[in-house]
Coordinates of C-alpha atoms and ligand atoms in Angstrom, one line a residue:
M1 CA -78.6 87.2 52.9
T2 CA -75.2 86.4 54.5
K3 CA -74.9 87.5 58.2
P4 CA -72.7 90.6 58.4
S5 CA -69.4 89.6 60.1
I6 CA -69.1 90.8 63.8
H7 CA -65.7 92.0 65.0
F8 CA -64.9 93.5 68.4
P9 CA -62.2 96.1 69.0
K10 CA -58.7 94.9 68.7
D11 CA -57.7 94.8 72.3
F12 CA -61.1 93.7 73.6
L13 CA -61.0 91.8 76.9
W14 CA -62.5 88.4 76.8
G15 CA -62.8 86.7 80.2
C16 CA -64.8 84.8 82.8
A17 CA -65.5 86.1 86.4
T18 CA -65.5 84.4 89.7
S19 CA -65.3 85.5 93.3
A20 CA -63.2 84.3 96.2
Y21 CA -65.8 82.9 98.6
Q22 CA -67.6 81.3 95.7
I23 CA -64.8 79.2 94.4
E24 CA -61.8 79.0 96.5
G25 CA -62.9 76.8 99.6
S26 CA -60.3 76.5 102.5
P27 CA -61.8 79.8 104.0
L28 CA -59.6 79.6 107.1
A29 CA -56.4 77.9 105.6
D30 CA -52.9 79.3 106.2
G31 CA -54.0 82.0 108.7
A32 CA -57.0 83.4 106.9
G33 CA -59.6 85.1 109.1
P34 CA -63.2 84.2 108.7
S35 CA -65.6 86.3 106.7
V36 CA -69.2 87.3 107.3
W37 CA -70.0 84.7 104.6
H38 CA -68.2 82.0 106.5
R39 CA -70.4 82.8 109.6
F40 CA -73.5 83.3 107.5
S41 CA -73.2 79.9 105.6
H42 CA -72.5 78.2 109.0
T43 CA -75.6 79.5 110.5
P44 CA -78.5 77.0 110.1
G45 CA -81.4 78.2 107.8
R46 CA -79.4 80.9 106.0
V47 CA -78.2 78.9 103.0
Q48 CA -80.2 76.4 101.0
D49 CA -79.5 72.8 101.8
G50 CA -77.0 74.0 104.6
D51 CA -74.4 74.5 101.8
T52 CA -71.2 76.5 102.7
G53 CA -68.0 77.8 101.0
D54 CA -65.9 75.4 103.0
V55 CA -64.9 73.4 99.8
T56 CA -67.0 74.5 96.9
C57 CA -64.6 74.3 93.8
D58 CA -61.5 73.8 95.9
H59 CA -59.7 76.5 93.7
Y60 CA -57.6 77.5 96.7
R61 CA -55.7 74.2 96.2
R62 CA -56.5 73.7 92.5
W63 CA -55.5 77.0 91.1
E64 CA -52.6 76.0 88.9
S65 CA -54.7 73.6 86.8
D66 CA -57.6 76.0 86.9
V67 CA -55.3 78.7 85.3
D68 CA -54.3 76.1 82.6
L69 CA -57.9 75.4 81.9
M70 CA -58.5 79.2 81.5
Q71 CA -55.8 79.2 79.1
S72 CA -57.1 76.1 77.1
L73 CA -60.3 78.2 76.7
G74 CA -58.4 80.9 75.2
L75 CA -59.3 83.5 77.7
N76 CA -57.2 86.6 77.5
S77 CA -58.5 87.9 80.8
Y78 CA -59.7 86.6 84.1
R79 CA -61.9 88.6 86.8
F80 CA -61.4 87.2 90.3
S81 CA -61.7 88.7 93.8
I82 CA -59.2 88.7 96.7
A83 CA -60.5 87.6 100.1
W84 CA -59.8 90.5 102.4
G85 CA -59.5 88.1 105.4
R86 CA -56.8 86.1 103.7
V87 CA -54.7 89.3 103.5
L88 CA -55.7 90.9 106.8
P89 CA -57.1 88.3 109.1
E90 CA -58.6 90.9 111.4
G91 CA -59.4 93.3 108.6
T92 CA -56.7 95.8 109.6
G93 CA -53.3 95.7 111.0
R94 CA -51.5 92.3 110.8
V95 CA -50.7 91.2 107.2
N96 CA -51.0 87.5 106.6
A97 CA -48.1 86.8 104.2
A98 CA -49.4 83.4 103.1
G99 CA -52.7 85.0 101.9
L100 CA -51.1 87.7 99.9
D101 CA -48.5 85.2 98.5
F102 CA -51.5 83.1 97.2
Y103 CA -52.9 85.9 95.2
E104 CA -49.3 86.9 93.9
R105 CA -48.7 83.4 92.6
L106 CA -52.1 83.3 91.0
V107 CA -51.4 86.6 89.2
D108 CA -48.0 85.4 88.1
R109 CA -49.4 82.2 86.6
L110 CA -52.2 84.2 84.9
L111 CA -49.7 86.4 83.3
S112 CA -47.5 83.6 82.3
R113 CA -50.3 82.1 80.4
G114 CA -51.2 85.4 78.7
I115 CA -54.3 86.2 80.8
Q116 CA -54.7 89.6 82.0
P117 CA -56.0 89.7 85.8
M118 CA -58.9 92.0 86.7
V119 CA -58.9 92.1 90.5
T120 CA -61.8 92.9 92.6
L121 CA -60.9 94.0 96.2
F122 CA -64.3 93.4 97.8
H123 CA -66.9 90.7 96.7
W124 CA -69.1 90.6 99.6
D125 CA -66.8 88.5 102.1
L126 CA -66.2 91.1 104.7
P127 CA -63.7 90.0 107.5
A128 CA -65.9 88.9 110.4
A129 CA -63.6 90.9 112.8
L130 CA -64.7 94.1 111.1
D131 CA -68.4 93.1 111.3
D132 CA -67.8 92.8 115.0
R133 CA -66.7 96.6 114.9
G134 CA -70.0 97.5 113.0
G135 CA -68.9 96.5 109.5
W136 CA -70.5 98.8 106.8
L137 CA -72.4 100.5 109.5
N138 CA -69.1 102.0 110.9
R139 CA -67.8 105.1 109.0
D140 CA -64.3 104.0 109.9
I141 CA -64.7 101.1 107.4
A142 CA -63.6 103.7 104.6
H143 CA -60.1 103.9 106.3
W144 CA -60.1 100.0 107.0
F145 CA -60.8 99.4 103.3
A146 CA -58.2 101.9 102.1
E147 CA -55.6 100.3 104.5
Y148 CA -56.3 96.8 102.9
A149 CA -56.4 98.1 99.4
N150 CA -53.0 99.8 99.9
V151 CA -51.5 96.5 101.1
V152 CA -52.5 94.9 97.8
F153 CA -51.8 97.7 95.5
R154 CA -48.3 98.0 96.8
R155 CA -47.8 94.0 96.2
L156 CA -49.5 93.6 92.9
D157 CA -50.0 97.0 91.0
D158 CA -46.8 96.3 89.0
R159 CA -48.6 93.2 87.4
V160 CA -52.4 93.9 87.8
K161 CA -53.6 96.4 85.2
Y162 CA -57.4 96.4 86.0
W163 CA -58.6 97.0 89.6
T164 CA -62.2 97.0 91.0
T165 CA -62.9 98.5 94.4
L166 CA -66.4 96.9 95.0
N167 CA -68.5 94.4 93.4
E168 CA -72.1 95.5 93.5
P169 CA -72.6 97.6 96.6
W170 CA -76.4 97.5 95.9
V171 CA -76.5 93.8 96.6
V172 CA -74.6 94.3 100.0
A173 CA -76.9 97.1 101.2
D174 CA -80.2 95.6 99.8
G175 CA -79.5 91.9 100.7
G176 CA -77.3 92.3 103.7
Y177 CA -79.0 95.3 105.4
M178 CA -82.5 95.9 104.0
H179 CA -83.9 92.4 103.5
G180 CA -81.5 90.2 105.5
V181 CA -81.1 87.5 102.9
L182 CA -77.4 87.9 102.5
A183 CA -74.6 88.2 105.0
P184 CA -74.5 89.8 107.6
G185 CA -78.4 89.2 107.6
H186 CA -79.8 92.5 108.8
R187 CA -83.3 93.6 108.0
N188 CA -83.4 97.3 108.8
I189 CA -84.4 100.3 106.5
F190 CA -82.4 102.6 108.8
E191 CA -79.3 100.5 108.2
A192 CA -79.5 100.0 104.5
P193 CA -78.8 103.6 103.3
R194 CA -76.0 104.0 105.9
A195 CA -74.3 100.8 104.7
A196 CA -74.8 101.9 101.1
H197 CA -73.2 105.3 101.9
H198 CA -70.3 103.7 103.7
L199 CA -69.7 101.3 101.1
M200 CA -69.3 104.1 98.6
M201 CA -67.1 106.1 100.9
A202 CA -64.8 103.0 101.0
H203 CA -64.8 103.0 97.4
G204 CA -63.8 106.6 97.2
A205 CA -61.1 106.1 99.9
A206 CA -59.5 103.1 98.0
V207 CA -59.5 105.2 94.7
Q208 CA -57.9 108.0 96.4
A209 CA -55.3 105.8 97.9
Y210 CA -54.7 104.1 94.5
R211 CA -54.0 107.4 92.9
A212 CA -51.1 107.9 95.3
V213 CA -49.4 104.6 94.5
G214 CA -51.1 103.1 91.4
R215 CA -50.3 103.3 87.8
N216 CA -53.0 101.4 86.1
Q217 CA -56.8 101.5 86.0
I218 CA -59.4 101.4 88.7
G219 CA -63.2 101.2 88.6
L220 CA -66.5 100.3 90.3
V221 CA -68.6 97.3 89.4
V222 CA -72.4 97.9 89.7
N223 CA -75.3 95.6 88.9
I224 CA -77.6 97.4 86.4
E225 CA -81.1 95.8 85.9
P226 CA -83.0 98.3 83.5
K227 CA -86.6 99.0 84.7
Y228 CA -89.5 99.1 82.3
P229 CA -93.0 100.2 83.4
A230 CA -95.7 97.5 83.2
S231 CA -98.0 100.4 81.9
Q232 CA -98.0 104.1 81.3
S233 CA -100.1 104.7 84.4
D234 CA -98.7 107.5 86.6
A235 CA -98.4 104.9 89.5
D236 CA -96.4 102.4 87.3
L237 CA -94.2 105.1 86.0
A238 CA -93.4 106.6 89.4
A239 CA -92.7 103.0 90.8
T240 CA -90.3 102.4 87.8
R241 CA -88.5 105.7 88.6
R242 CA -88.1 104.7 92.2
A243 CA -86.8 101.2 91.3
E244 CA -84.3 102.7 88.9
A245 CA -83.0 105.2 91.4
Y246 CA -82.8 102.6 94.2
M247 CA -80.9 99.9 92.1
N248 CA -79.3 101.5 89.1
R249 CA -78.6 105.1 90.1
Q250 CA -77.9 105.0 93.9
Y251 CA -74.3 103.9 93.4
L252 CA -73.4 105.1 89.9
E253 CA -74.4 108.7 90.6
P254 CA -72.6 109.4 93.8
A255 CA -69.4 107.9 92.0
L256 CA -69.8 109.7 88.8
L257 CA -71.8 112.8 89.6
G258 CA -71.2 113.3 93.4
S259 CA -74.9 113.2 94.3
Y260 CA -77.8 110.8 95.2
P261 CA -81.0 110.6 93.2
E262 CA -83.8 112.5 94.7
E263 CA -86.2 109.5 94.4
L264 CA -84.3 107.9 97.3
H265 CA -86.3 110.1 99.8
E266 CA -89.4 108.4 98.5
V267 CA -87.8 105.0 99.1
F268 CA -86.2 105.5 102.4
G269 CA -88.6 108.1 103.8
D270 CA -87.7 109.3 107.3
A271 CA -84.8 106.8 107.2
C272 CA -83.2 108.7 104.5
P273 CA -79.9 110.3 105.9
K274 CA -78.5 113.7 105.0
W275 CA -74.8 113.3 104.2
P276 CA -72.1 116.0 104.5
E277 CA -70.8 117.4 101.2
A278 CA -67.4 116.3 102.1
D279 CA -68.6 112.5 101.9
L280 CA -69.8 113.1 98.4
K281 CA -66.6 114.7 97.4
L282 CA -64.6 111.7 98.7
I283 CA -67.0 109.2 96.8
K284 CA -66.6 111.1 93.5
Q285 CA -63.0 110.2 92.9
P286 CA -62.5 110.1 89.2
I287 CA -62.6 106.4 88.0
D288 CA -61.1 104.9 84.8
Y289 CA -64.1 102.7 83.9
V290 CA -67.5 101.4 84.9
G291 CA -67.9 97.7 85.4
V292 CA -71.6 96.6 84.5
N293 CA -72.9 93.3 85.7
Y294 CA -76.0 92.6 83.5
Y295 CA -78.3 89.5 83.8
T296 CA -81.9 90.6 83.1
R297 CA -84.4 93.4 83.1
A298 CA -87.4 94.3 85.4
V299 CA -90.9 95.0 84.3
V300 CA -92.2 97.2 87.2
R301 CA -95.7 97.6 88.6
S302 CA -96.8 99.8 91.5
D303 CA -97.9 98.0 94.5
P304 CA -98.4 100.1 97.7
T305 CA -98.2 97.0 99.8
A306 CA -94.7 96.1 98.7
W307 CA -91.9 97.1 101.1
P308 CA -89.7 99.2 100.8
L309 CA -90.1 100.2 97.0
K310 CA -93.9 100.0 96.9
S311 CA -93.6 98.1 93.5
T312 CA -93.2 94.6 92.2
T313 CA -91.7 93.0 89.2
V314 CA -94.0 91.3 86.6
K315 CA -92.7 87.8 85.6
Q316 CA -92.1 87.5 81.8
K317 CA -92.1 84.6 79.3
Q318 CA -88.7 83.1 78.8
H319 CA -86.7 83.3 82.0
T320 CA -83.8 81.6 83.7
H321 CA -83.7 79.3 86.7
M322 CA -83.3 82.0 89.2
E323 CA -86.0 81.8 91.9
T324 CA -87.1 85.3 91.0
G325 CA -87.3 84.2 87.2
W326 CA -84.7 86.3 85.7
E327 CA -86.1 87.0 82.1
V328 CA -83.8 86.4 79.2
F329 CA -83.9 90.0 77.7
P330 CA -80.7 90.9 75.7
Q331 CA -82.3 94.2 74.5
G332 CA -82.0 95.3 78.1
L333 CA -78.2 95.1 77.8
V334 CA -78.3 97.2 74.7
D335 CA -80.6 99.7 76.5
T336 CA -78.4 99.8 79.5
L337 CA -75.2 100.3 77.7
L338 CA -76.7 103.2 75.7
W339 CA -78.3 104.6 78.9
I340 CA -74.8 104.7 80.6
R341 CA -73.4 106.3 77.2
D342 CA -75.9 109.0 77.1
K343 CA -76.5 109.7 80.9
Y344 CA -73.0 109.5 82.2
G345 CA -70.7 110.8 79.3
N346 CA -69.9 107.6 77.6
P347 CA -67.3 106.3 80.2
P348 CA -65.2 103.2 79.4
V349 CA -67.3 100.2 80.2
Y350 CA -66.5 96.5 80.9
I351 CA -69.3 93.9 81.0
T352 CA -67.8 92.4 84.2
E353 CA -70.6 89.8 84.6
N354 CA -73.1 88.3 82.2
G355 CA -74.5 84.8 82.3
A356 CA -77.4 82.6 83.4
C357 CA -78.6 79.6 85.4
F358 CA -80.6 77.1 83.7
F359 CA -82.1 73.8 84.8
D360 CA -79.6 72.2 82.5
P361 CA -80.9 68.9 81.0
P362 CA -79.9 65.8 82.9
Q363 CA -76.2 65.4 82.4
V364 CA -74.9 62.3 80.8
E365 CA -71.2 61.8 81.9
G366 CA -68.9 62.5 79.1
P367 CA -66.2 65.0 77.9
V368 CA -68.7 67.6 77.2
L369 CA -72.0 68.5 78.9
E370 CA -74.8 70.0 76.7
D371 CA -76.2 73.4 77.8
P372 CA -77.9 74.8 74.8
L373 CA -79.9 77.4 76.7
R374 CA -76.7 78.9 78.1
V375 CA -75.2 79.1 74.5
D376 CA -78.2 80.8 73.3
Y377 CA -78.1 83.3 76.3
L378 CA -74.5 84.1 75.7
R379 CA -74.8 84.4 71.8
K380 CA -77.7 86.8 72.2
H381 CA -76.0 88.9 75.0
I382 CA -72.7 89.1 73.4
T383 CA -74.3 90.3 70.2
A384 CA -76.1 92.9 72.3
V385 CA -72.7 94.2 73.4
H386 CA -71.6 94.4 69.8
T387 CA -74.7 96.4 69.0
A388 CA -74.1 98.8 71.6
I389 CA -70.5 99.2 70.5
Q390 CA -71.7 99.9 66.9
R391 CA -73.8 102.6 68.3
G392 CA -71.0 104.4 70.0
A393 CA -70.9 102.9 73.5
D394 CA -67.2 102.5 74.7
I395 CA -67.2 99.0 75.7
R396 CA -63.8 97.4 76.3
G397 CA -64.3 93.9 77.6
Y398 CA -66.7 91.2 78.4
F399 CA -66.6 88.6 81.3
A400 CA -68.9 85.5 81.4
W401 CA -70.4 84.7 84.7
S402 CA -69.1 82.2 85.5
L403 CA -66.1 80.1 84.7
F404 CA -67.3 77.3 87.0
D405 CA -70.5 76.4 88.7
N406 CA -70.0 77.6 92.1
F407 CA -71.5 78.6 95.5
E408 CA -74.4 80.9 94.5
W409 CA -74.7 82.5 98.0
A410 CA -78.0 81.9 99.7
F411 CA -79.0 79.4 96.9
G412 CA -75.8 77.4 97.7
F413 CA -75.0 74.9 95.0
S414 CA -78.6 74.7 93.6
K415 CA -77.9 77.2 90.9
R416 CA -75.3 76.5 88.1
F417 CA -74.0 79.5 86.2
G418 CA -70.8 77.9 85.0
L419 CA -69.3 77.3 81.4
V420 CA -67.6 74.5 83.2
H421 CA -69.6 72.0 85.1
M422 CA -68.5 71.3 88.7
N423 CA -68.9 67.8 90.2
Y424 CA -69.0 68.8 93.9
E425 CA -68.3 65.2 95.1
T426 CA -65.3 64.6 92.9
L427 CA -64.4 68.3 92.0
K428 CA -64.0 67.1 88.5
R429 CA -64.3 70.1 86.0
T430 CA -66.2 69.3 82.7
L431 CA -66.6 71.7 79.9
K432 CA -70.1 72.5 78.8
T433 CA -71.0 73.3 75.2
S434 CA -71.1 76.9 76.3
A435 CA -67.4 76.8 77.1
H436 CA -66.6 75.5 73.6
F437 CA -68.8 78.2 72.0
Y438 CA -67.3 81.0 74.0
S439 CA -63.7 79.6 73.1
K440 CA -64.7 80.1 69.4
V441 CA -66.1 83.5 69.9
I442 CA -62.8 84.7 71.6
A443 CA -60.7 83.0 68.9
T444 CA -62.6 84.7 66.3
N445 CA -62.9 88.0 68.2
G446 CA -66.7 87.7 67.8
A447 CA -66.9 86.5 64.2
A448 CA -68.2 82.9 65.5
L449 CA -71.3 84.5 67.0
Ligands
IDE1 O1 -76.4 85.5 90.9 C1 -75.1 85.3 90.0 C2 -74.1 86.3 90.3 C3 -73.3 86.1 91.5 O2 -73.0 84.7 91.7 C4 -72.2 87.0 91.7 O3 -71.4 86.7 92.9 C5 -72.7 88.4 91.8 O4 -71.7 89.4 91.4 C6 -74.0 88.6 91.0 N1 -74.6 89.7 90.7 C7 -75.7 89.4 90.0 C8 -76.7 90.5 89.6 N2 -77.2 91.2 90.6 C9 -78.1 90.7 91.5 C10 -79.4 91.2 91.4 C11 -80.3 90.8 92.3 C12 -80.1 89.9 93.4 C13 -78.6 89.5 93.4 C14 -77.8 89.9 92.5 C15 -75.7 88.1 89.7 N3 -74.6 87.6 90.2

């Protein structure tokens, strides 16, 4: 039987995603102020092998040829983030013209190559000067973030059609304040929900500011990891509900519904704050789309000894090279997209990140490097997106994570997610077979799947 031909909507965005600290390098160049990730990566023991973002892919200096590489792949869109500290070195106040000019030149070159920018305002690299003033623990950060957002909106909204306020607030609150494994490295259950709330207030303040000056689209990017109970026992079902509320609903629901899931009281206990209604009103600013970062699912088992969720995830069969063994589970993406369709009124959705790191086979030098596992992963997950579209989900674009191998936060350079291989000694970019596969998918709007 011939395979039914797959076609995506006519104006579907096909892109790759990156973030400033992970690919740019030159973190202090041209007047830029340091971020919490500059400090964190330069603190011994915080990042594997002592890796830092000082050079990484050197995109800050190679951006012109990198944009030309994106064009050669046939991308019609590119998701990247702006380093807050390049634009406002102290986080507020003085604007660093050289920093803003860099991003303006990048946007102009992308547009000249027919590539639509999707710009993230915050992808974890908070200016260190603001962390010194309390960072995400200080309620004033909502105003600081709106001030920064306004500077960028006024300069670029005539050319940038797609804005994102925050990338994955859950990761910042959970990694940076609950478990302390990401910058700024706090481990405190009383801080985590406050950081989470202030992140969402900043999101609301930036959207509110955008409505006064902007004419395009703005949304929020969340990581969604669907939770499946390991058994139908009451304990496992309750643990699964807690895990889903803590990761998947804690940010979407204040943004879309203006309320927090009740299960958070079970997670945070007496650390769970009570917020004024006015805060929730600020957070619930109408947004134009939801960005979903999907990588894997979690099978959840109750574990009363596990902090703070009293649950653990059960490792599955085929998984990627992530330390926590992220399972390859494309059905989870279908389930996630239909869950959003049904639970939140079928909002416009972009898959703003999807990808995998594998221990790619030993690389033989040459024009193309073989990464069959990543090709298989992308094929299955892009097909999952198409399945969700056929079942009525309003999906408008897909961004593969990532364009290049890059700085994988606390894992340093040990994890490679790129469609393009990065030689960190020579900075040579080499396409992997997944890049060629993705190019064909884009050129045929999905038919090459
Ligand atoms: O880990 C791969 C990427 C990372 O490089 C991006 O900067 C970030 O946006 C990103 N988010 C996820 C998924 N969310 C997540 C879940 C658990 C721990 C850490 C991240 C994966 N990734």
